[in-house]
Coordinates of C-alpha atoms in Angstrom, one line a residue:
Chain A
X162 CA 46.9 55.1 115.6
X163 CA 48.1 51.4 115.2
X164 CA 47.6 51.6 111.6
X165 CA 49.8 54.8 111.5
X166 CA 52.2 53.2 113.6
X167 CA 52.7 50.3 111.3
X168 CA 52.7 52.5 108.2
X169 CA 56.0 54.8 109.9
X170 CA 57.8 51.3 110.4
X171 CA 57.2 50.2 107.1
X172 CA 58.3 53.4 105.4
X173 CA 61.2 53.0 108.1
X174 CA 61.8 49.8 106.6
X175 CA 62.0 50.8 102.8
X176 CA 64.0 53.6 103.9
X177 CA 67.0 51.4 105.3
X178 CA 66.6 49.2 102.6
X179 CA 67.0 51.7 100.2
X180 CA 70.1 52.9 102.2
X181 CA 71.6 49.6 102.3
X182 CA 71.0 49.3 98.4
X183 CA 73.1 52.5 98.0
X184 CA 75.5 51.7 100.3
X185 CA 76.3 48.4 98.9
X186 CA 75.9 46.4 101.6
X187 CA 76.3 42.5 100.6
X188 CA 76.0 39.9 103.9
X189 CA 77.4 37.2 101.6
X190 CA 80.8 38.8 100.5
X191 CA 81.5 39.5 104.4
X192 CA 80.5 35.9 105.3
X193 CA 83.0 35.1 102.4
X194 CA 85.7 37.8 103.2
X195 CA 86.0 37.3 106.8
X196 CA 88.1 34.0 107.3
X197 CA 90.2 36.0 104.6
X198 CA 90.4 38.4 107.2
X199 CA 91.6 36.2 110.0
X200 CA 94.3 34.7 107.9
X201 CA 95.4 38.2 108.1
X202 CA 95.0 38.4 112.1
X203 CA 96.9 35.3 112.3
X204 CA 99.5 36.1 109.9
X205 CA 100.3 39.7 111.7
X206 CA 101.0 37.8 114.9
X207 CA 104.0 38.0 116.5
X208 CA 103.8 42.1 115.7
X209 CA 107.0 43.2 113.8
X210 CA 108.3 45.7 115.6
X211 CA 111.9 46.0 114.1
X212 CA 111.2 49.3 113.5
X213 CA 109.9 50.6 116.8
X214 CA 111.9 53.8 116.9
X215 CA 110.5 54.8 113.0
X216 CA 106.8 54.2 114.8
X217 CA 107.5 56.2 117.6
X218 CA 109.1 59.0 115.2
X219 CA 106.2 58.7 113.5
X220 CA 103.7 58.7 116.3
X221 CA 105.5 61.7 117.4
X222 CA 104.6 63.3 114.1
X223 CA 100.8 62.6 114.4
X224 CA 101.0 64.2 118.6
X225 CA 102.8 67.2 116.5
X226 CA 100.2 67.3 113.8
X227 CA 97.2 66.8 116.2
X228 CA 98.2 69.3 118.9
X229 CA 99.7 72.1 116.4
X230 CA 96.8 71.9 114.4
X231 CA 94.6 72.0 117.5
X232 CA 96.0 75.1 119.0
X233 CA 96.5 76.6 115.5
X234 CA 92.6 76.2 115.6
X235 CA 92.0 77.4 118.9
X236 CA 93.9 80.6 117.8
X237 CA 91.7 81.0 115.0
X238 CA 88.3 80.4 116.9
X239 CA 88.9 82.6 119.8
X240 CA 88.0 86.1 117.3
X241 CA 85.1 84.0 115.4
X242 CA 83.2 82.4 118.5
X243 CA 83.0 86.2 119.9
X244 CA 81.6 87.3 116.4
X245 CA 79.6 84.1 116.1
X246 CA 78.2 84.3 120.0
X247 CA 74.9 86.6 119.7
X248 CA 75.0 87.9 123.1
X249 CA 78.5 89.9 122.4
X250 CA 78.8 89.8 118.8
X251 CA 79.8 93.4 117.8
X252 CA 77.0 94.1 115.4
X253 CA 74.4 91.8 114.3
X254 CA 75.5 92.4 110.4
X255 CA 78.7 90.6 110.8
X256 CA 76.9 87.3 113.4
X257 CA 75.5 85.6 110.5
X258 CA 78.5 85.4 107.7
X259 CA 80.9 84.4 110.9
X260 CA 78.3 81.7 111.8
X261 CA 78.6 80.7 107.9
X262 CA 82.3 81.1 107.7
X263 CA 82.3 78.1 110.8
X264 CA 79.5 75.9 109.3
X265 CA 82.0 75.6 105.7
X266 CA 85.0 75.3 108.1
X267 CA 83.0 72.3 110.2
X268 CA 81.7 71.3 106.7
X269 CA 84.7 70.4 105.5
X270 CA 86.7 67.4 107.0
X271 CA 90.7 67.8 108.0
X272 CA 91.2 65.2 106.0
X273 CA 89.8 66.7 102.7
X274 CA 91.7 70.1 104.0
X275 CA 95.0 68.3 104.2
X276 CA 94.5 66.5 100.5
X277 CA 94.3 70.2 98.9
X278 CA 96.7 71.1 101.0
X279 CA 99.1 68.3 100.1
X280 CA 98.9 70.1 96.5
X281 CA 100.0 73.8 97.9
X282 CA 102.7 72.9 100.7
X283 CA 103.6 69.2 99.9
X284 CA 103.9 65.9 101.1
X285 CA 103.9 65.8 105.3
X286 CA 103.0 66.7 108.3
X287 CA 102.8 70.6 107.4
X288 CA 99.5 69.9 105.4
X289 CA 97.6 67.6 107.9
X290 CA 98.5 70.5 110.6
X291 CA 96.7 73.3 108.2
X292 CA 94.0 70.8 107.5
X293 CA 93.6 70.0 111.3
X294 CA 93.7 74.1 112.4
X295 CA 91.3 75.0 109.5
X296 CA 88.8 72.6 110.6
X297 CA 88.9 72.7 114.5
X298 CA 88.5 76.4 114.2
X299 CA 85.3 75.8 113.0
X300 CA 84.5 73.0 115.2
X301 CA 85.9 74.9 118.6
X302 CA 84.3 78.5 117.6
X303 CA 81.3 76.9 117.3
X304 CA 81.0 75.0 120.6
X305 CA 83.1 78.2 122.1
X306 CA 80.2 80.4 120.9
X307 CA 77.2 78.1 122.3
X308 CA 79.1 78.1 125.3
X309 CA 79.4 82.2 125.7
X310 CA 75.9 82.5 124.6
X311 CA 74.5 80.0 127.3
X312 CA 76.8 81.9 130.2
X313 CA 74.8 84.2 132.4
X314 CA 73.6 87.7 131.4
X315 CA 73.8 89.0 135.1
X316 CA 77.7 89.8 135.1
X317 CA 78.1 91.1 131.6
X318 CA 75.2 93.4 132.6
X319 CA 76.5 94.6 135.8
X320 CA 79.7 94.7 133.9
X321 CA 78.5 96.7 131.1
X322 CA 77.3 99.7 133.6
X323 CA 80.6 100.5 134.1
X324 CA 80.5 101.8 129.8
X325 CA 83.8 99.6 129.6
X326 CA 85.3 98.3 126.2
X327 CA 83.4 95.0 124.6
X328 CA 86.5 93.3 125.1
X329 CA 87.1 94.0 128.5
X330 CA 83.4 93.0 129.1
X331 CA 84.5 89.4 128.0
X332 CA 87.6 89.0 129.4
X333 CA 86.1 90.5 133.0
X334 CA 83.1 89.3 132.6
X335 CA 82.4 86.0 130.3
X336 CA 85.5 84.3 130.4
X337 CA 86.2 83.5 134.0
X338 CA 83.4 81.5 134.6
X339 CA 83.7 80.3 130.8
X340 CA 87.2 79.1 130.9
X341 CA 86.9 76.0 132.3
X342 CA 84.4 74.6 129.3
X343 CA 85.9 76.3 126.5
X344 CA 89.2 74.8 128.0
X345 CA 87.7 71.4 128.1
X346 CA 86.2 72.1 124.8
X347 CA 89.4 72.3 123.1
X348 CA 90.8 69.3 124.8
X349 CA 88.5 67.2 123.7
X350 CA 89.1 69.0 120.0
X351 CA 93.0 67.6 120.4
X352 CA 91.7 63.9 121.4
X353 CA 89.3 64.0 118.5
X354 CA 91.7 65.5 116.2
X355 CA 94.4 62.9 117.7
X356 CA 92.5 60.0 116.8
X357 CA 91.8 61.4 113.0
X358 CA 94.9 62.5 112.3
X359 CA 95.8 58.7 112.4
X360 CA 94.4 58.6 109.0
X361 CA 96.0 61.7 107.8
X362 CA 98.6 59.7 106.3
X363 CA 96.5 58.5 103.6
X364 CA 96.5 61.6 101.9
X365 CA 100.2 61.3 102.3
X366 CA 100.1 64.1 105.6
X367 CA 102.4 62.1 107.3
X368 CA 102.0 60.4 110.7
X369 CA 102.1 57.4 111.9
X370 CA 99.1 56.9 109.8
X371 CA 101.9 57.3 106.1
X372 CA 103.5 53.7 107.6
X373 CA 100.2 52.0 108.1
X374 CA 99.3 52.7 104.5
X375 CA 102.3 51.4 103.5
X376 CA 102.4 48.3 105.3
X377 CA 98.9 47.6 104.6
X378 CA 100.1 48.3 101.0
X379 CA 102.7 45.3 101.1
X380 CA 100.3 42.9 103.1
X381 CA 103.3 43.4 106.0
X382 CA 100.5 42.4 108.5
X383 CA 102.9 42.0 111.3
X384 CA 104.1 45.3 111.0
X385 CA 100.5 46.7 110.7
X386 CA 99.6 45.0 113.9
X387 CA 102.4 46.6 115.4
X388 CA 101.6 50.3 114.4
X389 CA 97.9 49.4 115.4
X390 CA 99.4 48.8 119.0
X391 CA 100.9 51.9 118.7
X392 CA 98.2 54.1 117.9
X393 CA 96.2 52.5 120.6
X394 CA 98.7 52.8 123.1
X395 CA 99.2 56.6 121.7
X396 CA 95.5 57.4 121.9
X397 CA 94.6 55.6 125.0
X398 CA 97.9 57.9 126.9
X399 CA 96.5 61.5 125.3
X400 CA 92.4 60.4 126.6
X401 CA 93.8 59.9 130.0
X402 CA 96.0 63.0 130.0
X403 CA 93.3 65.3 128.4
X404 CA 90.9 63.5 130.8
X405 CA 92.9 64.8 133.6
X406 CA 93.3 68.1 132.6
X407 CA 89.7 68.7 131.9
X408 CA 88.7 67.5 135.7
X409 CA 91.8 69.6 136.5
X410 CA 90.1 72.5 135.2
X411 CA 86.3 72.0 136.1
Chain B
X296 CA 69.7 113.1 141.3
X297 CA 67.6 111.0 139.4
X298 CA 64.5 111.8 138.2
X299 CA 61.4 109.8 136.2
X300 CA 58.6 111.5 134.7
X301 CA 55.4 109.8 133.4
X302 CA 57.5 106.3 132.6
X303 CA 55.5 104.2 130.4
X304 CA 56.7 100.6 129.5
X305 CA 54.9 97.8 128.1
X306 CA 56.7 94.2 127.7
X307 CA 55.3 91.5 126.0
X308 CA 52.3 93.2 125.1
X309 CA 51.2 94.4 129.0
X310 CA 51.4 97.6 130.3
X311 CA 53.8 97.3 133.6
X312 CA 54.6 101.3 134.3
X313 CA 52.0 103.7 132.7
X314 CA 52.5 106.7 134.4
X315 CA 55.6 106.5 136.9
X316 CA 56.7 109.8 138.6
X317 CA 59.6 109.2 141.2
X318 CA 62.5 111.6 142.0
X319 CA 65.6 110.6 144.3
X320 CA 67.2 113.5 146.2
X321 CA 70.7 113.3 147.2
X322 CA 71.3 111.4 150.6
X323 CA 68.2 110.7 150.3
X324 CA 66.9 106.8 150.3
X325 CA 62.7 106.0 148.3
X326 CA 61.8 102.7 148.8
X327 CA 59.4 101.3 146.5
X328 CA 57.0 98.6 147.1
X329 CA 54.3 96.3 145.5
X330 CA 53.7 93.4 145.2
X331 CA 55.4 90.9 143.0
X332 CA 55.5 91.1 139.1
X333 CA 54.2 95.1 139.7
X334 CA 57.0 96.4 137.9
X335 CA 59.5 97.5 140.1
X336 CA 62.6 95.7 138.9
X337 CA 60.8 97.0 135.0
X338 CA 61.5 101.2 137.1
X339 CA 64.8 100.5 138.0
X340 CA 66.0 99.0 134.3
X341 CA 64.0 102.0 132.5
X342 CA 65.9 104.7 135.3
X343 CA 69.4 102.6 133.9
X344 CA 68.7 103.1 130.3
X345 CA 68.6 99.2 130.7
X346 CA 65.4 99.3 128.8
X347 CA 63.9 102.1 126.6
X348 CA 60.9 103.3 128.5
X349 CA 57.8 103.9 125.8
X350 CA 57.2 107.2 127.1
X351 CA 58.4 110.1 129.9
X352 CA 61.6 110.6 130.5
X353 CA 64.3 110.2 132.9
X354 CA 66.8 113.2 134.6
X355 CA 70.0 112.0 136.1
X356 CA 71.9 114.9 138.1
X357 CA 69.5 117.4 135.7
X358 CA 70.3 115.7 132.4
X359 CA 68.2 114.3 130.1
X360 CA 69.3 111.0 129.9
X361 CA 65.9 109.3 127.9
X362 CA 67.1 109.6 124.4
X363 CA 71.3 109.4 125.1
X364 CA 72.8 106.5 122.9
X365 CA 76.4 105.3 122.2
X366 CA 79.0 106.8 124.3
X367 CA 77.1 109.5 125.8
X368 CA 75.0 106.8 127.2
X369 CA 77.3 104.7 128.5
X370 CA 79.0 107.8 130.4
X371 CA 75.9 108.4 131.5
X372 CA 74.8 104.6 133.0
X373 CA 78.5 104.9 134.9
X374 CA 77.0 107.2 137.3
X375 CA 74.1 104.6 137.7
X376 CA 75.5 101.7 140.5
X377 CA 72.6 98.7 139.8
X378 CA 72.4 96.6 142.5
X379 CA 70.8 93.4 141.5
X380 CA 68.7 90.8 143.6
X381 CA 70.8 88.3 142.1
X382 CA 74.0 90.3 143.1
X383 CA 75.3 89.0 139.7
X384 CA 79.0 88.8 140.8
X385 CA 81.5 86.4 138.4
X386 CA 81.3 83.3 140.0
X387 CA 85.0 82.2 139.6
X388 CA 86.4 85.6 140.9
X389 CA 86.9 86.5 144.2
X390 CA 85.4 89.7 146.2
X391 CA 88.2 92.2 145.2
X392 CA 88.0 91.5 141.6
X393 CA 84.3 91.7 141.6
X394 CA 84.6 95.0 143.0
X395 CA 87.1 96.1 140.9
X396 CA 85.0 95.4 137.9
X397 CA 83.2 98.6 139.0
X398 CA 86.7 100.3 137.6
X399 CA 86.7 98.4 134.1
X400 CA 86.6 101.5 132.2
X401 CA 89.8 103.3 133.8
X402 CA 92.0 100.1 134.0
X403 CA 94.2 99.1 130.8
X404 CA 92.6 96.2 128.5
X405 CA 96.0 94.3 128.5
X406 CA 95.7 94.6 132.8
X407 CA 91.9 93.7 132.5
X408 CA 92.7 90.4 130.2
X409 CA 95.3 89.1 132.3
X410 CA 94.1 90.5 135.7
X411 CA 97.1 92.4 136.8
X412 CA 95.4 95.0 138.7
X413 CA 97.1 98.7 138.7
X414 CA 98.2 99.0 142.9
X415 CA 95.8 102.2 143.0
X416 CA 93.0 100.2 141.8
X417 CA 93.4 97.6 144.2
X418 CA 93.7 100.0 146.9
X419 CA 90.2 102.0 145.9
X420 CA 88.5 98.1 145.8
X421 CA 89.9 97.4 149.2
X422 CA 88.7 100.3 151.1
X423 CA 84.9 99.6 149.2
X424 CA 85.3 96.3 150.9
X425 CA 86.2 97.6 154.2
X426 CA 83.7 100.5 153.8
X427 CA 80.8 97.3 153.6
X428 CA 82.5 95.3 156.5
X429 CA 84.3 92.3 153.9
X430 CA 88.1 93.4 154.4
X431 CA 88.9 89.9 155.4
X432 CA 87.2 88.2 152.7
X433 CA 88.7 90.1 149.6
X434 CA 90.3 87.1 148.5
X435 CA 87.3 84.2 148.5
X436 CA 85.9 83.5 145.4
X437 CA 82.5 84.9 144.9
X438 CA 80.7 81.6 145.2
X439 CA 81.8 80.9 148.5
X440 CA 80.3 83.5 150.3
X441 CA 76.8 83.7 151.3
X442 CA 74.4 85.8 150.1
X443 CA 74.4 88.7 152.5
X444 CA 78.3 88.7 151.6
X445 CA 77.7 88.8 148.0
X446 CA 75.2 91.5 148.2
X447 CA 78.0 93.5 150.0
X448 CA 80.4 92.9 147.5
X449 CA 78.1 93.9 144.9
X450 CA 77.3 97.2 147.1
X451 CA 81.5 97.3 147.2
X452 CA 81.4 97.4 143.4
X453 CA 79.0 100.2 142.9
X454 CA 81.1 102.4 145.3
X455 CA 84.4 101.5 143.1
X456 CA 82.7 102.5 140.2
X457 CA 81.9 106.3 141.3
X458 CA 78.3 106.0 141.2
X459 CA 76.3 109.2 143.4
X460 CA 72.9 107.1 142.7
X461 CA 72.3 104.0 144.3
X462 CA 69.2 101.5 142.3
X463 CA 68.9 98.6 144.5
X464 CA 66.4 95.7 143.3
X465 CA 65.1 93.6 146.4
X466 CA 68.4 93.4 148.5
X467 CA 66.9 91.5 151.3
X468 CA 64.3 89.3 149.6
X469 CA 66.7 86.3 150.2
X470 CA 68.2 87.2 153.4
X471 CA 67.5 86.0 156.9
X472 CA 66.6 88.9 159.5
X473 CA 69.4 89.9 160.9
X474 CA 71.9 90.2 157.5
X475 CA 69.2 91.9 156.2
X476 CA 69.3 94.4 158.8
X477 CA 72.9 94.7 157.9
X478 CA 72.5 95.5 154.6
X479 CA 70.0 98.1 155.4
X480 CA 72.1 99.7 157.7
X481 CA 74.4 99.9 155.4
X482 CA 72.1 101.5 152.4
X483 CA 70.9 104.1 154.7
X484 CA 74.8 105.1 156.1
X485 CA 76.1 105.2 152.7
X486 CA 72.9 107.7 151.6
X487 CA 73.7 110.1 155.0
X488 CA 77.6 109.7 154.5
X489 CA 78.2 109.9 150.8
X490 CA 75.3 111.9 150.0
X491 CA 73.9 109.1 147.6
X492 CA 70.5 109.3 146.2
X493 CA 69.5 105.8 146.6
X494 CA 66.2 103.9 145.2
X495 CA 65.6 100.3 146.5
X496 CA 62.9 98.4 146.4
X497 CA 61.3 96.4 149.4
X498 CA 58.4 94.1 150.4
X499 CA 58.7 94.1 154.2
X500 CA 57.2 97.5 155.7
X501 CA 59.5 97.0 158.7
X502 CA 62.8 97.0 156.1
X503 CA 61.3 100.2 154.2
X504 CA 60.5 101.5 157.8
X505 CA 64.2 100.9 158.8
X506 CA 66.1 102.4 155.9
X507 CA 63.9 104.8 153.6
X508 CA 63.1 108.8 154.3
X509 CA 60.1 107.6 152.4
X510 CA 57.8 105.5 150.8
X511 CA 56.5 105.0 146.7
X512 CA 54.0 102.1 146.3
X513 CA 53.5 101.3 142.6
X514 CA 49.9 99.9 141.9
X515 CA 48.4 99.6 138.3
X516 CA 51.6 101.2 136.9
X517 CA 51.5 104.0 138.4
X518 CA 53.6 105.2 141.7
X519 CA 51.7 106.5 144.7
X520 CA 52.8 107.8 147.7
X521 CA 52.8 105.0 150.3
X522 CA 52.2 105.4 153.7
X523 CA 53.3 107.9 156.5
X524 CA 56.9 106.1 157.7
X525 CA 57.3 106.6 161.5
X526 CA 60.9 106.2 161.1
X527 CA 61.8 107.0 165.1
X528 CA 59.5 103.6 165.8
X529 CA 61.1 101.3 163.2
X530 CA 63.8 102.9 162.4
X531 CA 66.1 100.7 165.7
X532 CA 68.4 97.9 163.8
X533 CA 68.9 94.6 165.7
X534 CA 71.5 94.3 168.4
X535 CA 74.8 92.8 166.6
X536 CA 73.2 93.4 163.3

């Protein structure tokens, strides 16, 4: 048993090793890099913000992105978590290619959505929102349809003597009880996809997340300490709203 | 009516109903007993077309109902009110819409989605409400009540929905005495008023003695008549109840 033991540590061991080998990962150059860094921290302070009103137009952009996309998403999962949910998908042909359809929608990052879709609509905001609603409808249908498939069988039963319409079984039946977690389900989808679409900008989607590329481009540390306050202070206000809500609703 | 005829089911590989006879007259109330895990919730799902029973088959109002699908059994299972121990009410809804869920079927999707009731729907679920004694409480959610209310409001729902047979499972298993006796009053007015065949089943002989005309005990699979009910000794509810 102890010999076993030692041999899964070991294996453990090489395992990491072999990780760290792949990913690169070199002690020295951070010991080296790091007072680098903190010239940087140094140099941002006082935070530069000449510009506040572009930030906040621009922190606007990413709330717009984040909570389009979000509800775009929601839109689209609402028809694939019923299909995907085994209890009240129509037929059992069609559960398995929607439970597909979300697993390449979750697959695929918004980010990598927004870079194609930077080549078909353009530079902005427009593509981070597509890139955003394509991948939380696979995120929220997902969780939507664990969700309907845990609720109780009892009232869809009872329900279900009555010979009423599939749809009215899970609007009567399902989704009163439900509502509250598939509510807070897509809340926490918005904070998530708040804090990612930060980064959006890289691909050039716009957001607050286009100026901190830039200024990180032209070493303006100041001003990227200032957008960094920004998107904290942006985050930290949307986790305490959505916080709220969801307790609201549970 | 309803009507079983040599029922057999097996589930997960054990024989639970091998030979199950039982038929339900109009106004007339069977109680069927046994003991625990004997297969009398297993009766009740097979007589709903809940669960495909292996063998016999199963007459409602003179139709044969054992090998209806789609449509035809789902028409069918409407004349069917289940009554379940767990009263399996939506939590998050109060008594009138739980009751009104009996009347899914006649009321508009678009009304059902966004619960805007039609008036004449709301006025049928009311008087099932006052019919089981829970006028006043038509507007508390379903979790709130207790469990004697719950079981009324699930009673209230099989009256909206137009049922004339009455399956009942265990109704008073988790009851104290005296809402029990309530509820068993209730079963047995509804079966002399409304002329509803009902079938519920019971573990207390003083409850069966109360509320059925008569008695099916189910041992081995198969139902056999239980006995003699002296109706005129039992038959007295509590004071109040």
């Amino acid at each position: 048993m102890r010999t076993r033991a030692l041999l899964l540590w070991l294996l453990a061991a090489l395992v990491y090793l072999a990780l760290a080998r792949i990913a690169e990962l070199d002690l020295h150059r951070l010991v080296v890099g790091l007072p680098k860094m903190g010239g940087w921290v140094l140099r941002a302070w006082p935070p530069d913000f000449t510009e506040f009103p572009l930030l906040l137009k621009r922190a606007g952009e990413t709330i717009a992105m984040a909570t389009l996309g979000s509800t775009f998403g929601a839109i689209l999962a609402a028809p694939l978590c019923i299909l995907a949910a085994r209890n009240v998908s129509p037929d059992g042909w069609i559960y398995w290619p929607a439970r597909s359809l979300l697993n390449l929608l979750r697959g695929i990052d918004s980010f990598v959505f927004a870079l194609l879709f930077v080549v078909a609509v353009g530079l902005g905001p427009f593509a981070g929102v597509i890139g955003i609603a394509l991948h939380s409808a696979g995120t929220i249908a997902k969780l939507w349809s664990e969700t309907i498939e845990t609720s109780e069988p009892g009232p869809l039963e009872a329900a279900a003597m009555t010979a009423a319409s599939r749809v009215k079984l899970i609007g009567f039946a399902i989704l009163p009880d439900a509502l509250p977690s598939l509510a807070s389900i897509a809340l926490y989808t918005w904070e998530f996809n708040l804090r990612s679409s930060t980064v959006l900008g890289l691909v050039g989607a716009g957001g607050i997340g286009q100026e901190l590329k830039n200024a990180v481009d032209l070493l303006d540390f100041p001003r990227v300490a200032a957008i960094l306050l920004v998107i904290v202070a942006m985050v930290t206000a949307i986790d305490q709203l959505s916080a709220r809500l969801r307790r609201a609703l549970l | 009516m309803i009507r079983a005829r040599g029922v057999a089911k097996s589930l997960a590989g054990r024989a639970v109903l091998r030979d199950a006879s039982v038929s339900v007259a109009a106004g007339e109330v069977v109680a069927l007993v046994g003991p625990s895990g004997s297969g009398k919730t297993t009766l009740l799902r097979c007589l709903a077309r809940l669960l495909e029973p292996d063998a016999g088959n199963i007459e409602l109002h003179g139709l044969d109902i054992t090998h209806l699908a789609g449509r035809k059994l789902y028409r069918a299972r409407r004349e069917i009110g289940l009554v379940y121990q767990q009263f399996n009410l939506v939590r998050r809804l109060n008594a009138l819409e739980n009751v009104l869920g009996g009347r899914l079927a006649e009321i508009p999707t678009w009304r059902v989605l966004t619960r805007r009731w039609p008036k004449d729907e709301i006025e049928r679920a009311q008087a099932a409400l006052a019919r089981v004694g829970l006028a006043t409480h038509a507007s508390q959610r379903a979790d709130r009540l207790s469990g004697g209310q719950q079981q009324r409001v699930a009673i209230a729902r099989a009256l909206a929905q137009g049922s004339r047979v009455l399956l009942i499972d265990e109704p008073v298993s988790s009851l104290d005495p005296e809402t029990a006796a309530s509820i068993l009053r209730l079963i047995r007015e509804l079966a002399s008023e409304r002329g509803f065949a009902v079938l519920v089943t019971l573990h207390r002989p003083e409850d069966v003695a109360r509320v059925a005309d008569r008695a099916l005990k189910l041992q081995d699979g198969v139902l056999l008549d239980a006995p003699r009910i002296e109706r005129s000794a039992a038959s007295s509810f509590p004071v109040g109840a």
